[in-house]
PDB file of C-alpha atoms and ligand atoms in Angstrom:
ATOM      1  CA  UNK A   1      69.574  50.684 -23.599  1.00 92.00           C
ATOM      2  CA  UNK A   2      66.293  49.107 -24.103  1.00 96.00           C
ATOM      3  CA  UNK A   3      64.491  46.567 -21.546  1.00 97.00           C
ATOM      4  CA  UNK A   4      62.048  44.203 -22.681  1.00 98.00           C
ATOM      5  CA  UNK A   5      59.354  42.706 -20.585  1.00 98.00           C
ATOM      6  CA  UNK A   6      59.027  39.063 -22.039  1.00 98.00           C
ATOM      7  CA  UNK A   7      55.390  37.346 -20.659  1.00 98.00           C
ATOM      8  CA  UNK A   8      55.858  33.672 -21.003  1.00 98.00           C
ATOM      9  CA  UNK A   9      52.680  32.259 -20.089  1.00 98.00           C
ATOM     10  CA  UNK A  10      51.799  31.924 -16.284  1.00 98.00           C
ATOM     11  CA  UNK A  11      51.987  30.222 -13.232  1.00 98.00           C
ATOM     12  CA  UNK A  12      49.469  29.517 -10.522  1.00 97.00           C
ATOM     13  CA  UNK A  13      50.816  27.754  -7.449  1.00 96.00           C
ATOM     14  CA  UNK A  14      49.183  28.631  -3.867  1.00 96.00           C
ATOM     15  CA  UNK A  15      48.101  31.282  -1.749  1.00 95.00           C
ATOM     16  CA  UNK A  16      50.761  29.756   0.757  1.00 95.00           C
ATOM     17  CA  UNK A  17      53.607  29.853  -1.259  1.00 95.00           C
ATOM     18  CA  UNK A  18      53.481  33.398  -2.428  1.00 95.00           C
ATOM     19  CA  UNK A  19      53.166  34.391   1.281  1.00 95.00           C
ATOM     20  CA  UNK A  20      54.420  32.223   4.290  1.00 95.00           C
ATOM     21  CA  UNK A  21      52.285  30.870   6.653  1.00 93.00           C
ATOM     22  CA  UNK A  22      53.581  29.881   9.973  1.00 93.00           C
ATOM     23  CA  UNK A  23      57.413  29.070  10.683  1.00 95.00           C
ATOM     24  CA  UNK A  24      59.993  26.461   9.794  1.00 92.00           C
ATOM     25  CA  UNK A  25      58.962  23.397   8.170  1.00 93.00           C
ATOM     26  CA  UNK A  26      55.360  24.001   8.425  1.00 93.00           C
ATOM     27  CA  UNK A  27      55.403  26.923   6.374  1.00 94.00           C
ATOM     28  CA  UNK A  28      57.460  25.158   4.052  1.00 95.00           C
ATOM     29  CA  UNK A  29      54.930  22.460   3.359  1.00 94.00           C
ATOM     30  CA  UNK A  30      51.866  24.543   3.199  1.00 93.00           C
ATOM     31  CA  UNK A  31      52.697  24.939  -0.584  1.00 94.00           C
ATOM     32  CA  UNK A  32      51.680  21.764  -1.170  1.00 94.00           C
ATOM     33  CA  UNK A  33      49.154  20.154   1.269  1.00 93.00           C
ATOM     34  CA  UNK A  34      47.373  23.668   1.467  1.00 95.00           C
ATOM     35  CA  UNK A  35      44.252  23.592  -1.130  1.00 95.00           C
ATOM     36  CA  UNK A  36      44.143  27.344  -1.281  1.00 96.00           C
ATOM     37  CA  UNK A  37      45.206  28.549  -4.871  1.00 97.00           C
ATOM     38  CA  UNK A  38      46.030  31.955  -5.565  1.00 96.00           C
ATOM     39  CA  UNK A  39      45.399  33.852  -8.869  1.00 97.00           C
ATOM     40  CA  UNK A  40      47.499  32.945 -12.071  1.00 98.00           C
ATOM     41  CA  UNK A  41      50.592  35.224 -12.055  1.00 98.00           C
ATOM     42  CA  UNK A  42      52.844  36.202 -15.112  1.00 98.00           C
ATOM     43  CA  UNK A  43      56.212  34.626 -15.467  1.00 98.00           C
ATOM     44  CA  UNK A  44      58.310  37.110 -17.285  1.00 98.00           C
ATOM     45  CA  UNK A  45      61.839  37.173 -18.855  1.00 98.00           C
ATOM     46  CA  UNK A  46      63.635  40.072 -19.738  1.00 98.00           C
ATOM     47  CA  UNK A  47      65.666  41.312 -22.483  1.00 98.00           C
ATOM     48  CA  UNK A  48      68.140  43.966 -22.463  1.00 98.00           C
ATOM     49  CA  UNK A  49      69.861  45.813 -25.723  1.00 98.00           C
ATOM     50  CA  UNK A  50      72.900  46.462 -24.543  1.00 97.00           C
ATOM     51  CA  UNK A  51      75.551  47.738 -26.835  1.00 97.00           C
ATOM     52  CA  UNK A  52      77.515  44.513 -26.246  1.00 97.00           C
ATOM     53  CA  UNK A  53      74.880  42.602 -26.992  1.00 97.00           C
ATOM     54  CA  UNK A  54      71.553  41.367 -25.947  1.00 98.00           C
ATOM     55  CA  UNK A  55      71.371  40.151 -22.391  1.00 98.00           C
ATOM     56  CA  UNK A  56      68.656  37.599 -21.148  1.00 98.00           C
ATOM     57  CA  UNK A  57      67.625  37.670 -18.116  1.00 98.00           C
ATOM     58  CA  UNK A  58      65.491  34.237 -16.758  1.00 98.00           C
ATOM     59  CA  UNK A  59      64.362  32.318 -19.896  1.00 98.00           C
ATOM     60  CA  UNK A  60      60.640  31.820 -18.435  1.00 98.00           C
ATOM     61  CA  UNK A  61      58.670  29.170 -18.336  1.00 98.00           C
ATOM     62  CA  UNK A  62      58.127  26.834 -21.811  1.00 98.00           C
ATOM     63  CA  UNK A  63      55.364  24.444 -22.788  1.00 97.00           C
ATOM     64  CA  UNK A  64      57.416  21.540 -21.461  1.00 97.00           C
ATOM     65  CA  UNK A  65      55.919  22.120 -18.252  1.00 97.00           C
ATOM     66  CA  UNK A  66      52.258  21.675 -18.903  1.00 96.00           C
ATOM     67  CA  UNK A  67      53.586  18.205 -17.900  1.00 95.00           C
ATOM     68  CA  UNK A  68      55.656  17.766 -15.192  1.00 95.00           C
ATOM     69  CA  UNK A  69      56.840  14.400 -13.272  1.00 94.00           C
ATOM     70  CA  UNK A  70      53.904  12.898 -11.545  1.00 91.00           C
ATOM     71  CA  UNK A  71      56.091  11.335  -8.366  1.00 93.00           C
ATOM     72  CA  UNK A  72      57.273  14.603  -7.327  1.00 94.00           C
ATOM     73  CA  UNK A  73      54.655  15.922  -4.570  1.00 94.00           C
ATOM     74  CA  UNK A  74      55.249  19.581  -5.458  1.00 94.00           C
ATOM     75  CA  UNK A  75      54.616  19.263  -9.332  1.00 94.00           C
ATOM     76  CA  UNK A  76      51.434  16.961  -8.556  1.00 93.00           C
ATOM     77  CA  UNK A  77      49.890  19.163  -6.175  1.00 94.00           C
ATOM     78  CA  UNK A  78      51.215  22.662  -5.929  1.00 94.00           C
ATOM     79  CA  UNK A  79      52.433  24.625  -9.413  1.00 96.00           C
ATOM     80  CA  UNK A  80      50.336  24.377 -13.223  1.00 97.00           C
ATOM     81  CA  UNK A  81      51.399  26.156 -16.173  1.00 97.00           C
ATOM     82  CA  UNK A  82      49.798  27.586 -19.052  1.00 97.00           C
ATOM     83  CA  UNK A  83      51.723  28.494 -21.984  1.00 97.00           C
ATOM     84  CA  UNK A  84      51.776  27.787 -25.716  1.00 97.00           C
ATOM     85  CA  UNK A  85      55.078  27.204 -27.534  1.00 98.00           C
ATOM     86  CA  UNK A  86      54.675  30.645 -29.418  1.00 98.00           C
ATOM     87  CA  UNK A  87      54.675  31.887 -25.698  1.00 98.00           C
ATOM     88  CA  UNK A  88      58.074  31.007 -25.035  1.00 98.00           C
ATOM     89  CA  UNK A  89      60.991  33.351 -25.098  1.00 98.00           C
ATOM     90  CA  UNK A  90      62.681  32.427 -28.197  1.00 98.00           C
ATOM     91  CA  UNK A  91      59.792  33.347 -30.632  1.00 98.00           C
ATOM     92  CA  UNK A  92      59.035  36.198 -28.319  1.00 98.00           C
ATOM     93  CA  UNK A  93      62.605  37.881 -29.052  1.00 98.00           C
ATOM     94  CA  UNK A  94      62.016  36.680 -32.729  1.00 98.00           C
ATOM     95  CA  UNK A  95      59.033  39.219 -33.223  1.00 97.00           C
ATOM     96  CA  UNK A  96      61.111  41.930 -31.609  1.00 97.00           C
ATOM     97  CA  UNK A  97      63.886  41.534 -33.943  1.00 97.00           C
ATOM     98  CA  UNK A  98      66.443  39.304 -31.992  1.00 97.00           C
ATOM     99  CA  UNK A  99      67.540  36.529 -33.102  1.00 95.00           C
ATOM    100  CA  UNK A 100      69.118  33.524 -30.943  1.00 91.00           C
ATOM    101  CA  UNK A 101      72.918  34.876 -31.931  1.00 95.00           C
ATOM    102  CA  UNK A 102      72.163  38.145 -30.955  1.00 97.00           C
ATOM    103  CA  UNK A 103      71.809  37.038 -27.251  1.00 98.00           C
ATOM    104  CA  UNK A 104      75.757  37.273 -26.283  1.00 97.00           C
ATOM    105  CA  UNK A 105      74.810  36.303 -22.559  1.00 98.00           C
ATOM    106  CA  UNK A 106      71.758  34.487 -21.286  1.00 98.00           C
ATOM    107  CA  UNK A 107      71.569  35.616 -16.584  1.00 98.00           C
ATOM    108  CA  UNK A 108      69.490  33.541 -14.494  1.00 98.00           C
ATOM    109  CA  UNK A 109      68.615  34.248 -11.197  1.00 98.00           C
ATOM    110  CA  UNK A 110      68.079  30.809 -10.284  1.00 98.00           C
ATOM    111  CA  UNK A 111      67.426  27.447 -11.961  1.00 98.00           C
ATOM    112  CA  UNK A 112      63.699  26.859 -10.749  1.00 97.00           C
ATOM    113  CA  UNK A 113      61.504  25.807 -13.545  1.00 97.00           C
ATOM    114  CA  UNK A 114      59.875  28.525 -14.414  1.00 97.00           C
ATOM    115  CA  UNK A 115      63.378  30.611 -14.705  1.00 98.00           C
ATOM    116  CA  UNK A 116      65.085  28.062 -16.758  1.00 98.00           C
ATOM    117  CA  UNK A 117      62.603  26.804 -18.819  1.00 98.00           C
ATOM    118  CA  UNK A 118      63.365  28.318 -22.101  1.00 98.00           C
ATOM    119  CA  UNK A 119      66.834  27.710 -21.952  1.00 98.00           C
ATOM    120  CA  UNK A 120      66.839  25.441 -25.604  1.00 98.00           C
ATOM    121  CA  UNK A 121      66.428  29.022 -27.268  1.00 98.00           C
ATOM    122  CA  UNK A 122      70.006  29.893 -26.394  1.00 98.00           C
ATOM    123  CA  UNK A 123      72.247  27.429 -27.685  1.00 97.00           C
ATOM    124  CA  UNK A 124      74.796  29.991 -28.740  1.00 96.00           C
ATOM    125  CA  UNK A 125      75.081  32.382 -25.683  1.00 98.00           C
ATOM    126  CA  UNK A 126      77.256  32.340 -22.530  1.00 97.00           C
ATOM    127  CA  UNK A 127      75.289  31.482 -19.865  1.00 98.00           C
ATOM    128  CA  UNK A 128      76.001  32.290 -16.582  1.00 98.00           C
ATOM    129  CA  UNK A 129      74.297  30.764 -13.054  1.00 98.00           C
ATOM    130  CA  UNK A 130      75.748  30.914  -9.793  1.00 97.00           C
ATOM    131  CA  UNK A 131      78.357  27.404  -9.236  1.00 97.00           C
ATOM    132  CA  UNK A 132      76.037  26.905  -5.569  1.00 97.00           C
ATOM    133  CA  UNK A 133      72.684  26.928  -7.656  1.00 97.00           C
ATOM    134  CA  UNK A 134      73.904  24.503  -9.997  1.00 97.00           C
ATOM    135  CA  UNK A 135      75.179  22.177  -7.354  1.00 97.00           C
ATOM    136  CA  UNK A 136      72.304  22.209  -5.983  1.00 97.00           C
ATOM    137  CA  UNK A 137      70.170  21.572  -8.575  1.00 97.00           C
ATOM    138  CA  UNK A 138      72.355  18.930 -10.488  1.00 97.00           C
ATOM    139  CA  UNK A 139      71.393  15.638 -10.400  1.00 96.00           C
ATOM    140  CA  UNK A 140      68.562  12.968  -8.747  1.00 96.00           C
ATOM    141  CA  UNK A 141      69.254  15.699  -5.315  1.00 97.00           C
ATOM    142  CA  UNK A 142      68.206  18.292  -7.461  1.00 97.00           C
ATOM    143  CA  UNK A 143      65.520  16.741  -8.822  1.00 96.00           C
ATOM    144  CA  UNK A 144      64.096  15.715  -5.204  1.00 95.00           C
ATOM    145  CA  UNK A 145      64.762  19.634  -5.107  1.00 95.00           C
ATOM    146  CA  UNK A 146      62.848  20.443  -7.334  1.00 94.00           C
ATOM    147  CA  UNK A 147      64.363  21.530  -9.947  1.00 97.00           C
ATOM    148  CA  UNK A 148      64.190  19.512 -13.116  1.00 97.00           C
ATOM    149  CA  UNK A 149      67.681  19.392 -14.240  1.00 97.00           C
ATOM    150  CA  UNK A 150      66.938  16.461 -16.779  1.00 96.00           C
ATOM    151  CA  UNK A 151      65.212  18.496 -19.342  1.00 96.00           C
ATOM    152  CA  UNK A 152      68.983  21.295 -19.121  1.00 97.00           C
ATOM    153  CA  UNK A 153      69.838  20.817 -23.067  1.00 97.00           C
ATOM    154  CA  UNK A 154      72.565  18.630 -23.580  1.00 97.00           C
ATOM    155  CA  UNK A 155      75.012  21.182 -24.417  1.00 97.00           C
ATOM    156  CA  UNK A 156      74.308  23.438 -20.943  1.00 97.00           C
ATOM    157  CA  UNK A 157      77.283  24.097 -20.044  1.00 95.00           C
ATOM    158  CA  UNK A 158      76.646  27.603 -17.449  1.00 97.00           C
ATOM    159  CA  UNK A 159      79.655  29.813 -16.223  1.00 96.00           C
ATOM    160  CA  UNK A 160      79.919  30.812 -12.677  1.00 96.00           C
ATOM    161  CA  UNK A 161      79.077  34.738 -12.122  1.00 96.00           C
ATOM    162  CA  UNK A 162      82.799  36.302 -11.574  1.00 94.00           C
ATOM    163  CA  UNK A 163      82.107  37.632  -7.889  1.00 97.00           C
ATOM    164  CA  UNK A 164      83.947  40.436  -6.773  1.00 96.00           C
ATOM    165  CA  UNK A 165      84.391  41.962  -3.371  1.00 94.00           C
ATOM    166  CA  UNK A 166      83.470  45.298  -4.188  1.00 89.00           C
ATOM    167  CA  UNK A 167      80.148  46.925  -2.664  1.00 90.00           C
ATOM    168  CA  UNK A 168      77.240  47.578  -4.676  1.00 92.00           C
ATOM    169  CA  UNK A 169      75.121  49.708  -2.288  1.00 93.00           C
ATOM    170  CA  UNK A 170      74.345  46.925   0.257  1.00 95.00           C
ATOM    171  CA  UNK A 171      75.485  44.211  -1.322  1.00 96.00           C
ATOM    172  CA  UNK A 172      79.287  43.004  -0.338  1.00 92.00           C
ATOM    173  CA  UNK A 173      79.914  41.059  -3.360  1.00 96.00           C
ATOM    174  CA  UNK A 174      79.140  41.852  -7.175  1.00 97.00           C
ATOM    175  CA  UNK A 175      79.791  40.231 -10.251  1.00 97.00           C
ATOM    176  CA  UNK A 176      79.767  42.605 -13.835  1.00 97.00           C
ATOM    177  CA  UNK A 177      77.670  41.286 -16.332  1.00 97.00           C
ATOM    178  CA  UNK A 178      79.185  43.914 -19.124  1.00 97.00           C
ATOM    179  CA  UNK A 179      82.480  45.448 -19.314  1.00 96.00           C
ATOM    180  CA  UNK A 180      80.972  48.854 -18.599  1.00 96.00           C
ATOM    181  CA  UNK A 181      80.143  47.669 -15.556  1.00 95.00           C
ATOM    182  CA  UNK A 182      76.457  49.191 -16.022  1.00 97.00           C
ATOM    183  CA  UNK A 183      74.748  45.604 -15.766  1.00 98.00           C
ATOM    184  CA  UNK A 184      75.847  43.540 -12.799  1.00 98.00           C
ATOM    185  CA  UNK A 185      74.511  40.700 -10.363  1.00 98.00           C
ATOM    186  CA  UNK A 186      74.294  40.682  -6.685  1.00 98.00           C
ATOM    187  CA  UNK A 187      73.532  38.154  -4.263  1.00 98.00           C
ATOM    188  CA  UNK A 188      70.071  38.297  -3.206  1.00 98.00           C
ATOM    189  CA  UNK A 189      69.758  34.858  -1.105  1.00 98.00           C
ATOM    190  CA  UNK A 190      66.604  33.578   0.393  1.00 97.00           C
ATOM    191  CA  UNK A 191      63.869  31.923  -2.111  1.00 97.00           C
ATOM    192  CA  UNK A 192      66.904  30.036  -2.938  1.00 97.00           C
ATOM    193  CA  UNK A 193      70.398  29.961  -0.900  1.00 97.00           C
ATOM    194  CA  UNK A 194      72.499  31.473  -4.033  1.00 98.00           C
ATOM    195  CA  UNK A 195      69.644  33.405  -5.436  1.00 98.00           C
ATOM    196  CA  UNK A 196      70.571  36.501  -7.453  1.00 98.00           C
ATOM    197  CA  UNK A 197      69.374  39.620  -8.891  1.00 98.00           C
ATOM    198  CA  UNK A 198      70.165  41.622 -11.639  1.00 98.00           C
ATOM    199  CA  UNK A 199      71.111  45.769 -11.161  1.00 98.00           C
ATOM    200  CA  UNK A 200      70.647  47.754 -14.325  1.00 98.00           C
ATOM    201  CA  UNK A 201      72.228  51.574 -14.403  1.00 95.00           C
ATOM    202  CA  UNK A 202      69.388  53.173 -16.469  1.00 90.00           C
ATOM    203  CA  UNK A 203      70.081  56.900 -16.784  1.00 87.00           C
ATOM    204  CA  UNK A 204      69.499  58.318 -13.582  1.00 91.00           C
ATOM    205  CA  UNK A 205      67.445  55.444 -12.426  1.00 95.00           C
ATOM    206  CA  UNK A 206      68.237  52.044 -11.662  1.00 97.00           C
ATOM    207  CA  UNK A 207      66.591  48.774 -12.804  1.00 98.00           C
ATOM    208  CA  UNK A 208      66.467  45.913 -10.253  1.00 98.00           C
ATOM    209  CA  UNK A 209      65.555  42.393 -11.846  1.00 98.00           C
ATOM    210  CA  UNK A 210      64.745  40.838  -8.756  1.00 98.00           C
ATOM    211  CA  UNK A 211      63.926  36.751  -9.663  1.00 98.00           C
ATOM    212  CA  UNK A 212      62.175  35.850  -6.830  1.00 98.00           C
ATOM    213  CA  UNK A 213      63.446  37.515  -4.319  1.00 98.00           C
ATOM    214  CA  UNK A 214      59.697  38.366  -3.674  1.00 98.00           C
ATOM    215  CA  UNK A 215      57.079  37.273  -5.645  1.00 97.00           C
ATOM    216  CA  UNK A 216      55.467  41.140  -5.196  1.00 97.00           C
ATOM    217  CA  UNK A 217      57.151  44.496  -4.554  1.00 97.00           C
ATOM    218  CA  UNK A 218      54.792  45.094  -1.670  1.00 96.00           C
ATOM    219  CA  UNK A 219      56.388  41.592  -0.039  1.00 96.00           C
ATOM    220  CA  UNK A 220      59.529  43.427  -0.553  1.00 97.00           C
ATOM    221  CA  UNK A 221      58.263  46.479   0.813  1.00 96.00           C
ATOM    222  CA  UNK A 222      56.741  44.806   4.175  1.00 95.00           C
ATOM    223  CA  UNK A 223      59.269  41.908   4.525  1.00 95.00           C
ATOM    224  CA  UNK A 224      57.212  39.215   3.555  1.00 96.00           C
ATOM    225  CA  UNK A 225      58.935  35.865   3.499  1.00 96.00           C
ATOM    226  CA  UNK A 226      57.595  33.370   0.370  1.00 96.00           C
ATOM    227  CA  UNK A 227      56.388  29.881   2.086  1.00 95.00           C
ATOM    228  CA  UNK A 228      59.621  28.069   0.039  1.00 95.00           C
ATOM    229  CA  UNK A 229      62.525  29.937   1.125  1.00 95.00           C
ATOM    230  CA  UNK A 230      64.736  27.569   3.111  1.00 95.00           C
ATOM    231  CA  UNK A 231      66.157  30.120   5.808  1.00 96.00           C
ATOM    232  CA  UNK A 232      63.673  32.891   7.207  1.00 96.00           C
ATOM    233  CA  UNK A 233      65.906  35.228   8.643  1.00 97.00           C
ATOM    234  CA  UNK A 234      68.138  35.278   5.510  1.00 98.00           C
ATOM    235  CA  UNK A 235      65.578  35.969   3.393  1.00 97.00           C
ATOM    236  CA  UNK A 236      64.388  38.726   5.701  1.00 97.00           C
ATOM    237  CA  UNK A 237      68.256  40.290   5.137  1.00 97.00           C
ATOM    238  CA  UNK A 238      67.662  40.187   1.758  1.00 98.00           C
ATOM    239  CA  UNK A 239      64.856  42.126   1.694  1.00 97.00           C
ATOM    240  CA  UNK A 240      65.699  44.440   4.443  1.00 97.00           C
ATOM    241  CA  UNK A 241      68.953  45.488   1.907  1.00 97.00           C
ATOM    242  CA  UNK A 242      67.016  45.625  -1.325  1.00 97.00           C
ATOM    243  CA  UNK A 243      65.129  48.365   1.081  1.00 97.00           C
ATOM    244  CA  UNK A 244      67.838  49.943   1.168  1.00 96.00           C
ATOM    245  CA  UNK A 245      69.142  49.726  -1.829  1.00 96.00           C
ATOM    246  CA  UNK A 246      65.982  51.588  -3.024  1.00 95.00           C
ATOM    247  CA  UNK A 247      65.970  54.176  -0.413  1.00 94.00           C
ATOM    248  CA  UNK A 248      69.706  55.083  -1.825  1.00 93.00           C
ATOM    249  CA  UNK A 249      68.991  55.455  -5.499  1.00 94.00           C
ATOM    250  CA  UNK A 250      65.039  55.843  -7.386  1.00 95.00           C
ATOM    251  CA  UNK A 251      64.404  51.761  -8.502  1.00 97.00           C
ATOM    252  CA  UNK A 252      62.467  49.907 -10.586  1.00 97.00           C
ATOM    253  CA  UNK A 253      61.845  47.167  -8.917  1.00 98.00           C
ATOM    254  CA  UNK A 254      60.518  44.221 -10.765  1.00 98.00           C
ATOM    255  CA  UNK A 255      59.969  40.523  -9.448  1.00 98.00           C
ATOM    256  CA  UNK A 256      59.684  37.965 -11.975  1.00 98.00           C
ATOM    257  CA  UNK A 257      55.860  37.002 -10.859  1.00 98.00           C
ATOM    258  CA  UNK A 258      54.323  40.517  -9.925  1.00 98.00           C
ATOM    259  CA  UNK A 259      51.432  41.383 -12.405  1.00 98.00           C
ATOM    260  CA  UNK A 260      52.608  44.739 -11.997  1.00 97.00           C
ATOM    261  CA  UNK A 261      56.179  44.359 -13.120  1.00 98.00           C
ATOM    262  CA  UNK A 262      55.528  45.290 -16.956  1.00 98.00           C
ATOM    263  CA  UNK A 263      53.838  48.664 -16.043  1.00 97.00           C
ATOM    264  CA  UNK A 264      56.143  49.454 -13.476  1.00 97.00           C
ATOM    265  CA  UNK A 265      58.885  49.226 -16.040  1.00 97.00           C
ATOM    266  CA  UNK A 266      56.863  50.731 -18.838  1.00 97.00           C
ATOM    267  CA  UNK A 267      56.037  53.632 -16.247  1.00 96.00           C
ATOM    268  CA  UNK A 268      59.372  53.791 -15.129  1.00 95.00           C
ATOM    269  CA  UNK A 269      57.879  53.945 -12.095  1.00 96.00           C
ATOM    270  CA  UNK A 270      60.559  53.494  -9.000  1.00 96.00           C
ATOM    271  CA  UNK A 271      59.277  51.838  -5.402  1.00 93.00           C
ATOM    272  CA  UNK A 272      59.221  55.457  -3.991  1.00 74.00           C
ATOM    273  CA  UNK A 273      57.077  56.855  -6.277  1.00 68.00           C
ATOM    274  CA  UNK A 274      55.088  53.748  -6.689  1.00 64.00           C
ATOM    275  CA  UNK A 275      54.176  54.594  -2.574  1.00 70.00           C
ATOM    276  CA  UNK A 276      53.972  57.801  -3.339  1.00 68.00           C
ATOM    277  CA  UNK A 277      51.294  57.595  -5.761  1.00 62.00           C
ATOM    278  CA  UNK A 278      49.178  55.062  -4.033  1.00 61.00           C
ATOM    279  CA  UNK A 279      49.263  57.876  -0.901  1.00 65.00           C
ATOM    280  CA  UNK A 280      47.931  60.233  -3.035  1.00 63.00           C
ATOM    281  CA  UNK A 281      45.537  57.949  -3.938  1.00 59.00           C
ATOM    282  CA  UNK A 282      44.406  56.880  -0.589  1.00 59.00           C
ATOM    283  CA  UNK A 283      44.217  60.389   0.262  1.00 59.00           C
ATOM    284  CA  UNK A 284      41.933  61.730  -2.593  1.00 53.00           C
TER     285      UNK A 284
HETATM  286 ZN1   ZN B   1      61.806  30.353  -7.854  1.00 75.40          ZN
END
């Protein structure tokens, strides 16, 4: 099994989003009256060869959103995107050799922009998104959401994540993504209420394609809540179990916005080792 890193362009959006300041509403609209940007950070997608077939995982951002709806507040004053259309994921998995019917099943973690906005490159995969993210991102409510479910192609048509009650580490519920049972989604709620995240077995490693269930692994690490997540102390559950999860079993752990991701992956370097190393490094 192979795992591709796919950059799609970037995202800047500000210092208060990617780490909550204050409590409760406040902290929920310092993302957008705050005038404190923080650096551009990479949007990935990922692609997995699986012998059943290519899996996507988030389709990234696409060029679409170098212009986004001027009445919403957040899109006017707190996210810009820069990324060509060669960017996008589509030609990306074109140059490695995968073609749009080679993707059998397209994953997202959620439907925020940047996650579903190369969804046109997979008009012949199944496509599967949690039935509480779509509800809540359908329509003129999802659109004062945020989301921008008017620019979904017209044949979208996603399949609920079969949800099982059988424990995957911490997790309660599970849903397989292949028969083999070696690629499967867990619930990882916070950033958004029905937020998931993608566990890959990987020899005697594990792969964690974590969305944004922190924008960084060291928000992970320290239980840092994001300044959008609707419910603090969920999102603090969340993260206190993907701790867990990665004290049980050596992870790769690899948010969808941490400039690190890519070399983590390419390092197969797990969060343990990751600390492990920068230790050593303090020390020396
Ligand atoms: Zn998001």
């Amino acid at each position: 099994m192979r795992i591709h890193a796919i950059l799609t362009g970037r995202v800047q959006i500000k210092e208060a989003q990617i780490e909550g300041r204050g409590h409760g509403l406040w902290r929920q609209i310092q993302p957008i009256v705050s005038s404190e940007w923080a650096e551009w950070v990479p949007v990935y997608a990922w692609a997995i060869e699986h012998p059943e077939g290519v899996i996507v995982v988030d389709t990234g951002s696409g060029a679409h959103l170098k212009s986004l709806p001027r009445w919403h507040p957040y899109f006017q004053l707190a996210v810009r995107f820069d990324i060509e259309p060669e960017q996008e994921v589509g030609p990306q998995l074109r140059s490695l050799g995968i073609g749009e019917r080679d993707v059998k099943t397209v994953v997202l973690t959620h439907l925020h922009i940047d996650h579903d906005g190369g969804l046109a490159h997979f008009p012949h995969s199944r496509i599967c998104v949690d039935s509480g993210e779509i509800a809540r991102a359908a329509g003129i409510a999802g659109a004062i959401r945020g989301y921008l479910p008017s620019r979904w192609p017209q044949w979208f048509d996603p399949q609920p994540f079969p949800w099982q009650n059988l424990h995957c580490g911490p997790f309660a519920r599970s849903a397989r993504i292949t028969q083999a049972g070696d690629v499967v989604a867990v619930p990882t709620p916070g950033h958004t209420p029905d937020h998931v995240s993608i566990l890959i077995n990987h020899g005697d490693q594990q792969v964690m394609l974590a969305g944004d269930a922190s924008y960084l692994e060291e928000a992970m690490l320290s239980g840092t809540i994001d300044g959008v997540s609707p419910d603090e102390s969920v999102s603090k559950a969340t993260l206190t179990d993907i701790r867990a999860l990665c004290a049980a079993r050596p992870t790769i752990y690899l948010p969808t916005h941490d400039p690190r991701s890519a070399e983590r992956l390419a390092a197969r370097r797990t969060v343990a080792a990751g600390r492990r190393g920068e230790r050593a490094l303090t020390a020396s």
